[in-house]
């Protein structure tokens, strides 16, 4: 059975490994292989948002619930990250900065399904989309304080780089929830 405190302790222990992001991915991969256990512990996704399971200077673990149809703009983390899905689908479009420093260029795509896990390097830039008509549940783990680390976002790939706004991201989740609920009436 998935237990948040035990999972956090295991992730903190993985930080002692030679390559902590790989140790964390192995741990998260084995965890999301049992999606029903995660859902039983965290609840069935029914509203989009971000809830913090653990936050410290060395490690942040969040439960991300993507509302149906939600897209979050390109952003970076400036931290290594491991993402594992326990329900739904998360489409990640990857970018790199343009050579002239203005805007972004597409650099790849990865579709994640339930039970998939992926590593993102410190310099990864991605946008995320939930293409399904259901909530997507994901555990995101970061090698540092996700909420305090200065990083960047872009309104779209042709927009200039600007400081990342946690408040803006939370608003994007709230807006996506409202749009989905309005469609259900």
mmCIF file with all atom_site columns, C-alpha atoms in Angstrom:
data_model
loop_
_atom_site.group_PDB
_atom_site.id
_atom_site.type_symbol
_atom_site.label_atom_id
_atom_site.label_alt_id
_atom_site.label_comp_id
_atom_site.label_asym_id
_atom_site.label_entity_id
_atom_site.label_seq_id
_atom_site.pdbx_PDB_ins_code
_atom_site.Cartn_x
_atom_site.Cartn_y
_atom_site.Cartn_z
_atom_site.occupancy
_atom_site.B_iso_or_equiv
_atom_site.pdbx_formal_charge
_atom_site.auth_seq_id
_atom_site.auth_comp_id
_atom_site.auth_asym_id
_atom_site.auth_atom_id
_atom_site.pdbx_PDB_model_num
ATOM 1   C CA . UNK A 1 1   ? 0.000   0.000  0.000   1.00 0.00 ? 1   UNK A CA 1
ATOM 2   C CA . UNK A 1 2   ? 1.239   3.487  -0.853  1.00 0.00 ? 2   UNK A CA 1
ATOM 3   C CA . UNK A 1 3   ? 2.070   5.518  2.256   1.00 0.00 ? 3   UNK A CA 1
ATOM 4   C CA . UNK A 1 4   ? 3.095   9.152  1.781   1.00 0.00 ? 4   UNK A CA 1
ATOM 5   C CA . UNK A 1 5   ? 5.452   9.256  4.785   1.00 0.00 ? 5   UNK A CA 1
ATOM 6   C CA . UNK A 1 6   ? 7.220   6.052  3.735   1.00 0.00 ? 6   UNK A CA 1
ATOM 7   C CA . UNK A 1 7   ? 7.481   7.288  0.147   1.00 0.00 ? 7   UNK A CA 1
ATOM 8   C CA . UNK A 1 8   ? 8.970   10.624 1.255   1.00 0.00 ? 8   UNK A CA 1
ATOM 9   C CA . UNK A 1 9   ? 11.482  8.799  3.477   1.00 0.00 ? 9   UNK A CA 1
ATOM 10  C CA . UNK A 1 10  ? 12.491  6.543  0.570   1.00 0.00 ? 10  UNK A CA 1
ATOM 11  C CA . UNK A 1 11  ? 12.933  9.565  -1.728  1.00 0.00 ? 11  UNK A CA 1
ATOM 12  C CA . UNK A 1 12  ? 15.028  11.350 0.903   1.00 0.00 ? 12  UNK A CA 1
ATOM 13  C CA . UNK A 1 13  ? 17.169  8.212  1.186   1.00 0.00 ? 13  UNK A CA 1
ATOM 14  C CA . UNK A 1 14  ? 17.609  8.150  -2.604  1.00 0.00 ? 14  UNK A CA 1
ATOM 15  C CA . UNK A 1 15  ? 19.220  11.601 -2.382  1.00 0.00 ? 15  UNK A CA 1
ATOM 16  C CA . UNK A 1 16  ? 22.265  9.873  -0.856  1.00 0.00 ? 16  UNK A CA 1
ATOM 17  C CA . UNK A 1 17  ? 22.839  7.830  -4.027  1.00 0.00 ? 17  UNK A CA 1
ATOM 18  C CA . UNK A 1 18  ? 25.561  8.733  -6.547  1.00 0.00 ? 18  UNK A CA 1
ATOM 19  C CA . UNK A 1 19  ? 22.905  9.845  -9.067  1.00 0.00 ? 19  UNK A CA 1
ATOM 20  C CA . UNK A 1 20  ? 19.880  10.703 -6.947  1.00 0.00 ? 20  UNK A CA 1
ATOM 21  C CA . UNK A 1 21  ? 17.618  11.518 -9.887  1.00 0.00 ? 21  UNK A CA 1
ATOM 22  C CA . UNK A 1 22  ? 18.073  7.987  -11.255 1.00 0.00 ? 22  UNK A CA 1
ATOM 23  C CA . UNK A 1 23  ? 17.461  6.435  -7.838  1.00 0.00 ? 23  UNK A CA 1
ATOM 24  C CA . UNK A 1 24  ? 14.328  8.559  -7.438  1.00 0.00 ? 24  UNK A CA 1
ATOM 25  C CA . UNK A 1 25  ? 13.121  7.538  -10.918 1.00 0.00 ? 25  UNK A CA 1
ATOM 26  C CA . UNK A 1 26  ? 13.555  3.860  -10.062 1.00 0.00 ? 26  UNK A CA 1
ATOM 27  C CA . UNK A 1 27  ? 11.573  4.402  -6.865  1.00 0.00 ? 27  UNK A CA 1
ATOM 28  C CA . UNK A 1 28  ? 8.824   6.386  -8.606  1.00 0.00 ? 28  UNK A CA 1
ATOM 29  C CA . UNK A 1 29  ? 8.620   3.888  -11.481 1.00 0.00 ? 29  UNK A CA 1
ATOM 30  C CA . UNK A 1 30  ? 7.950   1.035  -9.075  1.00 0.00 ? 30  UNK A CA 1
ATOM 31  C CA . UNK A 1 31  ? 5.424   3.187  -7.194  1.00 0.00 ? 31  UNK A CA 1
ATOM 32  C CA . UNK A 1 32  ? 3.355   4.276  -10.225 1.00 0.00 ? 32  UNK A CA 1
ATOM 33  C CA . UNK A 1 33  ? 3.303   0.647  -11.384 1.00 0.00 ? 33  UNK A CA 1
ATOM 34  C CA . UNK A 1 34  ? 0.613   0.290  -8.695  1.00 0.00 ? 34  UNK A CA 1
ATOM 35  C CA . UNK A 1 35  ? -1.628  3.267  -9.558  1.00 0.00 ? 35  UNK A CA 1
ATOM 36  C CA . UNK A 1 36  ? -4.616  2.004  -7.582  1.00 0.00 ? 36  UNK A CA 1
ATOM 37  C CA . UNK A 1 37  ? -2.593  2.139  -4.371  1.00 0.00 ? 37  UNK A CA 1
ATOM 38  C CA . UNK A 1 38  ? -1.643  5.771  -4.975  1.00 0.00 ? 38  UNK A CA 1
ATOM 39  C CA . UNK A 1 39  ? -5.224  6.711  -5.767  1.00 0.00 ? 39  UNK A CA 1
ATOM 40  C CA . UNK A 1 40  ? -6.440  4.892  -2.656  1.00 0.00 ? 40  UNK A CA 1
ATOM 41  C CA . UNK A 1 41  ? -4.035  6.923  -0.512  1.00 0.00 ? 41  UNK A CA 1
ATOM 42  C CA . UNK A 1 42  ? -4.371  10.325 -2.227  1.00 0.00 ? 42  UNK A CA 1
ATOM 43  C CA . UNK A 1 43  ? -7.973  10.077 -3.406  1.00 0.00 ? 43  UNK A CA 1
ATOM 44  C CA . UNK A 1 44  ? -9.537  9.848  -6.826  1.00 0.00 ? 44  UNK A CA 1
ATOM 45  C CA . UNK A 1 45  ? -8.640  12.959 -8.834  1.00 0.00 ? 45  UNK A CA 1
ATOM 46  C CA . UNK A 1 46  ? -11.714 15.155 -9.014  1.00 0.00 ? 46  UNK A CA 1
ATOM 47  C CA . UNK A 1 47  ? -10.298 18.678 -9.133  1.00 0.00 ? 47  UNK A CA 1
ATOM 48  C CA . UNK A 1 48  ? -7.148  19.998 -10.716 1.00 0.00 ? 48  UNK A CA 1
ATOM 49  C CA . UNK A 1 49  ? -4.383  21.511 -8.663  1.00 0.00 ? 49  UNK A CA 1
ATOM 50  C CA . UNK A 1 50  ? -1.075  21.001 -6.942  1.00 0.00 ? 50  UNK A CA 1
ATOM 51  C CA . UNK A 1 51  ? -0.782  19.608 -3.431  1.00 0.00 ? 51  UNK A CA 1
ATOM 52  C CA . UNK A 1 52  ? 2.522   19.401 -1.621  1.00 0.00 ? 52  UNK A CA 1
ATOM 53  C CA . UNK A 1 53  ? 3.446   16.036 -0.160  1.00 0.00 ? 53  UNK A CA 1
ATOM 54  C CA . UNK A 1 54  ? 6.936   17.160 0.945   1.00 0.00 ? 54  UNK A CA 1
ATOM 55  C CA . UNK A 1 55  ? 8.946   20.368 0.688   1.00 0.00 ? 55  UNK A CA 1
ATOM 56  C CA . UNK A 1 56  ? 12.513  21.036 1.789   1.00 0.00 ? 56  UNK A CA 1
ATOM 57  C CA . UNK A 1 57  ? 15.606  22.725 0.380   1.00 0.00 ? 57  UNK A CA 1
ATOM 58  C CA . UNK A 1 58  ? 16.745  19.366 -1.043  1.00 0.00 ? 58  UNK A CA 1
ATOM 59  C CA . UNK A 1 59  ? 13.504  17.788 -2.240  1.00 0.00 ? 59  UNK A CA 1
ATOM 60  C CA . UNK A 1 60  ? 9.957   18.682 -3.244  1.00 0.00 ? 60  UNK A CA 1
ATOM 61  C CA . UNK A 1 61  ? 7.270   16.079 -3.906  1.00 0.00 ? 61  UNK A CA 1
ATOM 62  C CA . UNK A 1 62  ? 3.940   17.263 -5.261  1.00 0.00 ? 62  UNK A CA 1
ATOM 63  C CA . UNK A 1 63  ? 0.740   15.601 -6.371  1.00 0.00 ? 63  UNK A CA 1
ATOM 64  C CA . UNK A 1 64  ? -0.346  17.267 -9.616  1.00 0.00 ? 64  UNK A CA 1
ATOM 65  C CA . UNK A 1 65  ? -3.896  16.802 -10.870 1.00 0.00 ? 65  UNK A CA 1
ATOM 66  C CA . UNK A 1 66  ? -4.308  18.038 -14.452 1.00 0.00 ? 66  UNK A CA 1
ATOM 67  C CA . UNK A 1 67  ? -7.892  18.996 -15.353 1.00 0.00 ? 67  UNK A CA 1
ATOM 68  C CA . UNK A 1 68  ? -9.194  17.602 -18.647 1.00 0.00 ? 68  UNK A CA 1
ATOM 69  C CA . UNK A 1 69  ? -7.903  19.624 -21.593 1.00 0.00 ? 69  UNK A CA 1
ATOM 70  C CA . UNK A 1 70  ? -5.524  21.727 -19.496 1.00 0.00 ? 70  UNK A CA 1
ATOM 71  C CA . UNK A 1 71  ? -2.323  23.076 -21.028 1.00 0.00 ? 71  UNK A CA 1
ATOM 72  C CA . UNK A 1 72  ? 0.400   24.803 -19.035 1.00 0.00 ? 72  UNK A CA 1
ATOM 73  C CA . UNK A 1 73  ? 2.738   27.139 -20.896 1.00 0.00 ? 73  UNK A CA 1
ATOM 74  C CA . UNK A 1 74  ? 6.432   26.401 -21.479 1.00 0.00 ? 74  UNK A CA 1
ATOM 75  C CA . UNK A 1 75  ? 8.513   26.633 -18.321 1.00 0.00 ? 75  UNK A CA 1
ATOM 76  C CA . UNK A 1 76  ? 11.740  25.359 -16.840 1.00 0.00 ? 76  UNK A CA 1
ATOM 77  C CA . UNK A 1 77  ? 12.539  24.087 -13.350 1.00 0.00 ? 77  UNK A CA 1
ATOM 78  C CA . UNK A 1 78  ? 16.279  24.713 -12.913 1.00 0.00 ? 78  UNK A CA 1
ATOM 79  C CA . UNK A 1 79  ? 16.177  21.470 -10.896 1.00 0.00 ? 79  UNK A CA 1
ATOM 80  C CA . UNK A 1 80  ? 16.231  17.834 -11.962 1.00 0.00 ? 80  UNK A CA 1
ATOM 81  C CA . UNK A 1 81  ? 12.745  16.371 -11.942 1.00 0.00 ? 81  UNK A CA 1
ATOM 82  C CA . UNK A 1 82  ? 11.094  12.977 -12.069 1.00 0.00 ? 82  UNK A CA 1
ATOM 83  C CA . UNK A 1 83  ? 7.462   12.708 -13.157 1.00 0.00 ? 83  UNK A CA 1
ATOM 84  C CA . UNK A 1 84  ? 5.335   9.588  -12.762 1.00 0.00 ? 84  UNK A CA 1
ATOM 85  C CA . UNK A 1 85  ? 1.686   9.156  -13.732 1.00 0.00 ? 85  UNK A CA 1
ATOM 86  C CA . UNK A 1 86  ? -0.823  7.147  -11.756 1.00 0.00 ? 86  UNK A CA 1
ATOM 87  C CA . UNK A 1 87  ? -3.771  7.998  -13.993 1.00 0.00 ? 87  UNK A CA 1
ATOM 88  C CA . UNK A 1 88  ? -4.581  9.649  -17.284 1.00 0.00 ? 88  UNK A CA 1
ATOM 89  C CA . UNK A 1 89  ? -2.135  11.119 -19.775 1.00 0.00 ? 89  UNK A CA 1
ATOM 90  C CA . UNK A 1 90  ? 0.395   13.960 -19.771 1.00 0.00 ? 90  UNK A CA 1
ATOM 91  C CA . UNK A 1 91  ? 1.767   15.187 -23.117 1.00 0.00 ? 91  UNK A CA 1
ATOM 92  C CA . UNK A 1 92  ? 5.106   16.959 -22.741 1.00 0.00 ? 92  UNK A CA 1
ATOM 93  C CA . UNK A 1 93  ? 6.406   19.195 -25.528 1.00 0.00 ? 93  UNK A CA 1
ATOM 94  C CA . UNK A 1 94  ? 10.076  20.006 -25.024 1.00 0.00 ? 94  UNK A CA 1
ATOM 95  C CA . UNK A 1 95  ? 11.804  23.189 -26.109 1.00 0.00 ? 95  UNK A CA 1
ATOM 96  C CA . UNK A 1 96  ? 15.216  24.800 -26.310 1.00 0.00 ? 96  UNK A CA 1
ATOM 97  C CA . UNK A 1 97  ? 15.998  28.482 -26.359 1.00 0.00 ? 97  UNK A CA 1
ATOM 98  C CA . UNK A 1 98  ? 16.375  30.042 -29.813 1.00 0.00 ? 98  UNK A CA 1
ATOM 99  C CA . UNK A 1 99  ? 19.933  30.791 -30.844 1.00 0.00 ? 99  UNK A CA 1
ATOM 100 C CA . UNK A 1 100 ? 19.151  34.509 -30.834 1.00 0.00 ? 100 UNK A CA 1
ATOM 101 C CA . UNK A 1 101 ? 17.821  34.245 -27.274 1.00 0.00 ? 101 UNK A CA 1
ATOM 102 C CA . UNK A 1 102 ? 14.309  35.300 -28.269 1.00 0.00 ? 102 UNK A CA 1
ATOM 103 C CA . UNK A 1 103 ? 11.623  32.669 -27.805 1.00 0.00 ? 103 UNK A CA 1
ATOM 104 C CA . UNK A 1 104 ? 11.857  28.900 -28.050 1.00 0.00 ? 104 UNK A CA 1
ATOM 105 C CA . UNK A 1 105 ? 12.229  26.135 -30.624 1.00 0.00 ? 105 UNK A CA 1
ATOM 106 C CA . UNK A 1 106 ? 10.506  22.769 -30.318 1.00 0.00 ? 106 UNK A CA 1
ATOM 107 C CA . UNK A 1 107 ? 12.995  20.066 -29.368 1.00 0.00 ? 107 UNK A CA 1
ATOM 108 C CA . UNK A 1 108 ? 10.873  16.971 -28.781 1.00 0.00 ? 108 UNK A CA 1
ATOM 109 C CA . UNK A 1 109 ? 7.706   15.389 -27.493 1.00 0.00 ? 109 UNK A CA 1
ATOM 110 C CA . UNK A 1 110 ? 6.894   12.658 -24.988 1.00 0.00 ? 110 UNK A CA 1
ATOM 111 C CA . UNK A 1 111 ? 3.470   11.219 -24.223 1.00 0.00 ? 111 UNK A CA 1
ATOM 112 C CA . UNK A 1 112 ? 3.207   9.788  -20.719 1.00 0.00 ? 112 UNK A CA 1
ATOM 113 C CA . UNK A 1 113 ? 0.480   7.325  -19.806 1.00 0.00 ? 113 UNK A CA 1
ATOM 114 C CA . UNK A 1 114 ? -0.532  5.930  -16.444 1.00 0.00 ? 114 UNK A CA 1
ATOM 115 C CA . UNK A 1 115 ? 2.363   3.938  -14.944 1.00 0.00 ? 115 UNK A CA 1
ATOM 116 C CA . UNK A 1 116 ? 5.015   5.843  -16.971 1.00 0.00 ? 116 UNK A CA 1
ATOM 117 C CA . UNK A 1 117 ? 7.853   7.796  -15.353 1.00 0.00 ? 117 UNK A CA 1
ATOM 118 C CA . UNK A 1 118 ? 10.368  10.180 -16.900 1.00 0.00 ? 118 UNK A CA 1
ATOM 119 C CA . UNK A 1 119 ? 13.459  12.124 -15.818 1.00 0.00 ? 119 UNK A CA 1
ATOM 120 C CA . UNK A 1 120 ? 13.875  15.787 -16.756 1.00 0.00 ? 120 UNK A CA 1
ATOM 121 C CA . UNK A 1 121 ? 17.294  17.410 -16.559 1.00 0.00 ? 121 UNK A CA 1
ATOM 122 C CA . UNK A 1 122 ? 17.954  20.740 -14.859 1.00 0.00 ? 122 UNK A CA 1
ATOM 123 C CA . UNK A 1 123 ? 17.878  22.572 -18.174 1.00 0.00 ? 123 UNK A CA 1
ATOM 124 C CA . UNK A 1 124 ? 14.664  20.998 -19.521 1.00 0.00 ? 124 UNK A CA 1
ATOM 125 C CA . UNK A 1 125 ? 11.999  23.372 -20.814 1.00 0.00 ? 125 UNK A CA 1
ATOM 126 C CA . UNK A 1 126 ? 8.572   21.872 -21.373 1.00 0.00 ? 126 UNK A CA 1
ATOM 127 C CA . UNK A 1 127 ? 4.874   22.593 -21.773 1.00 0.00 ? 127 UNK A CA 1
ATOM 128 C CA . UNK A 1 128 ? 2.328   20.071 -20.508 1.00 0.00 ? 128 UNK A CA 1
ATOM 129 C CA . UNK A 1 129 ? -1.093  19.158 -21.884 1.00 0.00 ? 129 UNK A CA 1
ATOM 130 C CA . UNK A 1 130 ? -3.757  16.743 -20.648 1.00 0.00 ? 130 UNK A CA 1
ATOM 131 C CA . UNK A 1 131 ? -5.498  15.655 -23.879 1.00 0.00 ? 131 UNK A CA 1
ATOM 132 C CA . UNK A 1 132 ? -8.043  13.418 -22.173 1.00 0.00 ? 132 UNK A CA 1
ATOM 133 C CA . UNK A 1 133 ? -11.560 14.073 -20.968 1.00 0.00 ? 133 UNK A CA 1
ATOM 134 C CA . UNK A 1 134 ? -10.582 12.905 -17.482 1.00 0.00 ? 134 UNK A CA 1
ATOM 135 C CA . UNK A 1 135 ? -8.313  14.129 -14.713 1.00 0.00 ? 135 UNK A CA 1
ATOM 136 C CA . UNK A 1 136 ? -4.675  13.080 -14.867 1.00 0.00 ? 136 UNK A CA 1
ATOM 137 C CA . UNK A 1 137 ? -2.868  12.259 -11.621 1.00 0.00 ? 137 UNK A CA 1
ATOM 138 C CA . UNK A 1 138 ? 0.907   12.582 -11.403 1.00 0.00 ? 138 UNK A CA 1
ATOM 139 C CA . UNK A 1 139 ? 3.610   12.619 -8.771  1.00 0.00 ? 139 UNK A CA 1
ATOM 140 C CA . UNK A 1 140 ? 6.311   15.206 -9.535  1.00 0.00 ? 140 UNK A CA 1
ATOM 141 C CA . UNK A 1 141 ? 9.583   15.069 -7.612  1.00 0.00 ? 141 UNK A CA 1
ATOM 142 C CA . UNK A 1 142 ? 12.205  17.828 -7.758  1.00 0.00 ? 142 UNK A CA 1
ATOM 143 C CA . UNK A 1 143 ? 15.813  17.893 -6.567  1.00 0.00 ? 143 UNK A CA 1
ATOM 144 C CA . UNK A 1 144 ? 15.360  21.082 -4.540  1.00 0.00 ? 144 UNK A CA 1
ATOM 145 C CA . UNK A 1 145 ? 12.686  23.538 -3.425  1.00 0.00 ? 145 UNK A CA 1
ATOM 146 C CA . UNK A 1 146 ? 10.329  23.712 -6.414  1.00 0.00 ? 146 UNK A CA 1
ATOM 147 C CA . UNK A 1 147 ? 8.454   26.693 -4.977  1.00 0.00 ? 147 UNK A CA 1
ATOM 148 C CA . UNK A 1 148 ? 11.487  28.831 -4.112  1.00 0.00 ? 148 UNK A CA 1
ATOM 149 C CA . UNK A 1 149 ? 13.849  28.171 -7.037  1.00 0.00 ? 149 UNK A CA 1
ATOM 150 C CA . UNK A 1 150 ? 13.958  31.123 -9.473  1.00 0.00 ? 150 UNK A CA 1
ATOM 151 C CA . UNK A 1 151 ? 13.155  29.944 -12.973 1.00 0.00 ? 151 UNK A CA 1
ATOM 152 C CA . UNK A 1 152 ? 11.491  31.014 -16.214 1.00 0.00 ? 152 UNK A CA 1
ATOM 153 C CA . UNK A 1 153 ? 8.279   30.702 -18.179 1.00 0.00 ? 153 UNK A CA 1
ATOM 154 C CA . UNK A 1 154 ? 7.098   31.731 -21.623 1.00 0.00 ? 154 UNK A CA 1
ATOM 155 C CA . UNK A 1 155 ? 3.501   32.610 -22.586 1.00 0.00 ? 155 UNK A CA 1
ATOM 156 C CA . UNK A 1 156 ? 4.102   30.561 -25.754 1.00 0.00 ? 156 UNK A CA 1
ATOM 157 C CA . UNK A 1 157 ? 7.095   29.541 -27.825 1.00 0.00 ? 157 UNK A CA 1
ATOM 158 C CA . UNK A 1 158 ? 7.415   32.910 -29.584 1.00 0.00 ? 158 UNK A CA 1
ATOM 159 C CA . UNK A 1 159 ? 7.123   34.990 -26.400 1.00 0.00 ? 159 UNK A CA 1
ATOM 160 C CA . UNK A 1 160 ? 10.016  36.448 -24.436 1.00 0.00 ? 160 UNK A CA 1
ATOM 161 C CA . UNK A 1 161 ? 11.348  34.687 -21.355 1.00 0.00 ? 161 UNK A CA 1
ATOM 162 C CA . UNK A 1 162 ? 9.987   35.982 -18.043 1.00 0.00 ? 162 UNK A CA 1
ATOM 163 C CA . UNK A 1 163 ? 10.235  34.988 -14.382 1.00 0.00 ? 163 UNK A CA 1
ATOM 164 C CA . UNK A 1 164 ? 8.123   31.964 -13.427 1.00 0.00 ? 164 UNK A CA 1
ATOM 165 C CA . UNK A 1 165 ? 5.074   32.754 -11.316 1.00 0.00 ? 165 UNK A CA 1
ATOM 166 C CA . UNK A 1 166 ? 3.805   30.092 -8.915  1.00 0.00 ? 166 UNK A CA 1
ATOM 167 C CA . UNK A 1 167 ? 0.678   32.211 -8.486  1.00 0.00 ? 167 UNK A CA 1
ATOM 168 C CA . UNK A 1 168 ? 0.191   32.292 -12.268 1.00 0.00 ? 168 UNK A CA 1
ATOM 169 C CA . UNK A 1 169 ? 0.484   28.514 -12.440 1.00 0.00 ? 169 UNK A CA 1
ATOM 170 C CA . UNK A 1 170 ? -2.078  28.103 -9.647  1.00 0.00 ? 170 UNK A CA 1
ATOM 171 C CA . UNK A 1 171 ? -4.400  30.478 -11.533 1.00 0.00 ? 171 UNK A CA 1
ATOM 172 C CA . UNK A 1 172 ? -3.965  28.349 -14.678 1.00 0.00 ? 172 UNK A CA 1
ATOM 173 C CA . UNK A 1 173 ? -5.122  25.275 -12.738 1.00 0.00 ? 173 UNK A CA 1
ATOM 174 C CA . UNK A 1 174 ? -8.102  27.169 -11.280 1.00 0.00 ? 174 UNK A CA 1
ATOM 175 C CA . UNK A 1 175 ? -9.093  28.486 -14.724 1.00 0.00 ? 175 UNK A CA 1
ATOM 176 C CA . UNK A 1 176 ? -8.827  24.998 -16.257 1.00 0.00 ? 176 UNK A CA 1
ATOM 177 C CA . UNK A 1 177 ? -11.029 23.614 -13.461 1.00 0.00 ? 177 UNK A CA 1
ATOM 178 C CA . UNK A 1 178 ? -13.651 26.289 -14.114 1.00 0.00 ? 178 UNK A CA 1
ATOM 179 C CA . UNK A 1 179 ? -13.656 25.649 -17.869 1.00 0.00 ? 179 UNK A CA 1
ATOM 180 C CA . UNK A 1 180 ? -14.050 21.877 -17.340 1.00 0.00 ? 180 UNK A CA 1
ATOM 181 C CA . UNK A 1 181 ? -16.834 22.246 -14.774 1.00 0.00 ? 181 UNK A CA 1
ATOM 182 C CA . UNK A 1 182 ? -18.688 24.742 -16.993 1.00 0.00 ? 182 UNK A CA 1
ATOM 183 C CA . UNK A 1 183 ? -18.641 22.183 -19.832 1.00 0.00 ? 183 UNK A CA 1
ATOM 184 C CA . UNK A 1 184 ? -20.178 19.560 -17.525 1.00 0.00 ? 184 UNK A CA 1
ATOM 185 C CA . UNK A 1 185 ? -23.337 21.585 -16.864 1.00 0.00 ? 185 UNK A CA 1
#
